[in-house]
Amino acid sequence: MSKTDSLQTAFYFSSPIYSIEIPEWVDDVNKVCDKYIKEREKKLGKKIGDHGMSYHSTSLAGDSALKELQEYIGSTSWNILDNMGYNLTGYELFCTEFWVQEFGEKGGGHHEGHIHYDNHISGFYFLKCSDKTSIPVFHDPRSTKLMTQLPLKNEIEITSGTEKIHFKPKPGTMIFFPAYMEHQYVVDNGIEPFRFIHFNLQAIRKIITDTIRIQNKPKTKKEKK
């Protein structure tokens, strides 16, 4: 072997995380979400305090005041799947889950590592956060790699061996990622408010959606006879 020979490196099977800053929507979206959080707080009550609580709203889908946000999430998710190389011909993309949540004022709010099964794109839009609040953490989705994980030389440096990474969002940060990626939120200390919207989208075959539309189509008087 010549001394000039060297190993050729190629990286495969990567998992992308996309982010963008849209702070101009934060104030208006927060105003809409206030009522959802208040409804949830009222339903759960605060008789025993709210340490460790995560106020999880009902669905925001269909709220006309959030139409621009929903349309942006839908179109961007479609473009992401297309950019990842998926052939979406014959598919429609639906927002299966869309809600806002806020961690308790007294701290302790968090989420253990999890995924949102039966979806293709997941994401967050941060409304209230700072360098003193919780942060999202993403885990390496390659389970077979984790089975043989070795100690890292540098836990801070991001390398091929890194098993989890985190983001430090600001109000207006929006993150999209493949729904198969495990994610969590570290324990919030309750120093400042922490609120974000979470969404999940699923690509469904048009043959299925078309069939459902036909079945649910109101029958004419002639068809009823």
XYZ file of N, CA, C and O in Angstrom, residues 40-56 101-111 187-188 190 194 196:
132
model
N -57.275 24.386 29.805
C -56.643 23.184 30.343
C -56.335 23.347 31.821
O -56.540 22.427 32.622
N -55.842 24.529 32.212
C -55.546 24.792 33.619
C -56.820 24.707 34.461
O -56.815 24.166 35.572
N -57.902 25.244 33.915
C -59.180 25.226 34.624
C -59.686 23.802 34.812
O -60.206 23.437 35.867
N -59.503 22.982 33.781
C -59.981 21.599 33.840
C -59.173 20.781 34.842
O -59.734 19.983 35.605
N -57.846 20.976 34.861
C -56.990 20.209 35.761
C -57.009 20.755 37.178
O -56.860 20.009 38.144
N -57.179 22.097 37.295
C -57.187 22.722 38.606
C -55.790 22.831 39.181
O -54.832 22.211 38.698
N -55.652 23.638 40.240
C -54.347 23.838 40.871
C -54.409 23.604 42.379
O -53.695 24.217 43.149
N -55.272 22.707 42.808
C -55.432 22.456 44.233
C -54.162 21.895 44.871
O -53.901 22.101 46.042
N -53.385 21.165 44.084
C -52.160 20.580 44.624
C -50.922 21.205 43.987
O -49.843 20.649 44.036
N -51.109 22.393 43.400
C -49.986 23.044 42.743
C -49.754 22.483 41.351
O -50.447 21.563 40.915
N -48.767 23.024 40.664
C -48.539 22.569 39.292
C -47.111 22.092 39.061
O -46.642 22.052 37.929
N -46.420 21.704 40.130
C -45.064 21.187 39.965
C -45.091 19.925 39.104
O -45.847 18.984 39.367
N -44.267 19.911 38.067
C -44.181 18.750 37.194
C -45.276 18.681 36.149
O -45.318 17.734 35.358
N -46.154 19.666 36.108
C -47.283 19.634 35.189
C -46.880 20.074 33.781
O -45.974 20.884 33.599
N -47.599 19.538 32.795
C -47.499 19.991 31.420
C -48.923 20.184 30.928
O -49.655 19.212 30.742
N -49.321 21.428 30.788
C -50.693 21.715 30.359
C -50.811 21.498 28.863
O -50.266 22.250 28.064
N -51.515 20.445 28.504
C -51.616 19.951 27.134
C -52.995 20.308 26.591
O -53.999 19.843 27.100
N -48.668 23.273 24.452
C -48.494 22.870 25.845
C -47.572 23.837 26.569
O -46.711 24.475 25.953
N -47.797 23.942 27.852
C -47.015 24.853 28.682
C -46.649 24.139 29.977
O -47.499 23.514 30.615
N -45.393 24.234 30.369
C -44.946 23.591 31.597
C -45.364 24.415 32.814
O -45.498 25.632 32.742
N -45.571 23.736 33.944
C -46.030 24.376 35.167
C -45.106 25.470 35.670
O -43.882 25.397 35.512
N -45.703 26.477 36.294
C -44.944 27.624 36.800
C -43.935 27.227 37.873
O -42.894 27.862 38.028
N -44.238 26.177 38.621
C -43.369 25.789 39.732
C -42.253 24.838 39.319
O -41.527 24.307 40.159
N -42.119 24.616 38.027
C -41.031 23.793 37.534
C -41.341 22.301 37.562
O -42.415 21.876 37.974
N -40.386 21.526 37.090
C -40.543 20.073 37.088
C -41.145 19.521 35.809
O -41.147 18.304 35.602
N -41.660 20.398 34.943
C -42.242 19.920 33.685
C -41.180 19.290 32.801
O -40.061 19.792 32.715
N -41.525 18.196 32.160
C -40.571 17.508 31.290
C -41.307 16.460 30.464
O -42.478 16.173 30.709
N -40.601 15.869 29.511
C -41.126 14.732 28.750
C -40.018 13.695 28.617
O -38.894 14.034 28.235
N -35.923 18.447 32.320
C -36.713 19.045 33.397
C -36.572 20.564 33.406
O -35.468 21.104 33.367
N -37.721 21.241 33.429
C -37.758 22.699 33.473
C -37.687 23.161 34.932
O -38.324 22.563 35.810
N -38.718 26.059 36.148
C -39.784 26.963 36.554
C -39.333 28.399 36.773
O -40.028 29.164 37.458
N -42.433 28.465 29.796
C -42.020 27.605 28.688
C -43.260 27.073 27.992
O -44.043 26.319 28.564
N -44.798 25.768 23.947
C -44.509 25.459 22.548
C -45.664 24.682 21.926
O -46.459 24.040 22.620
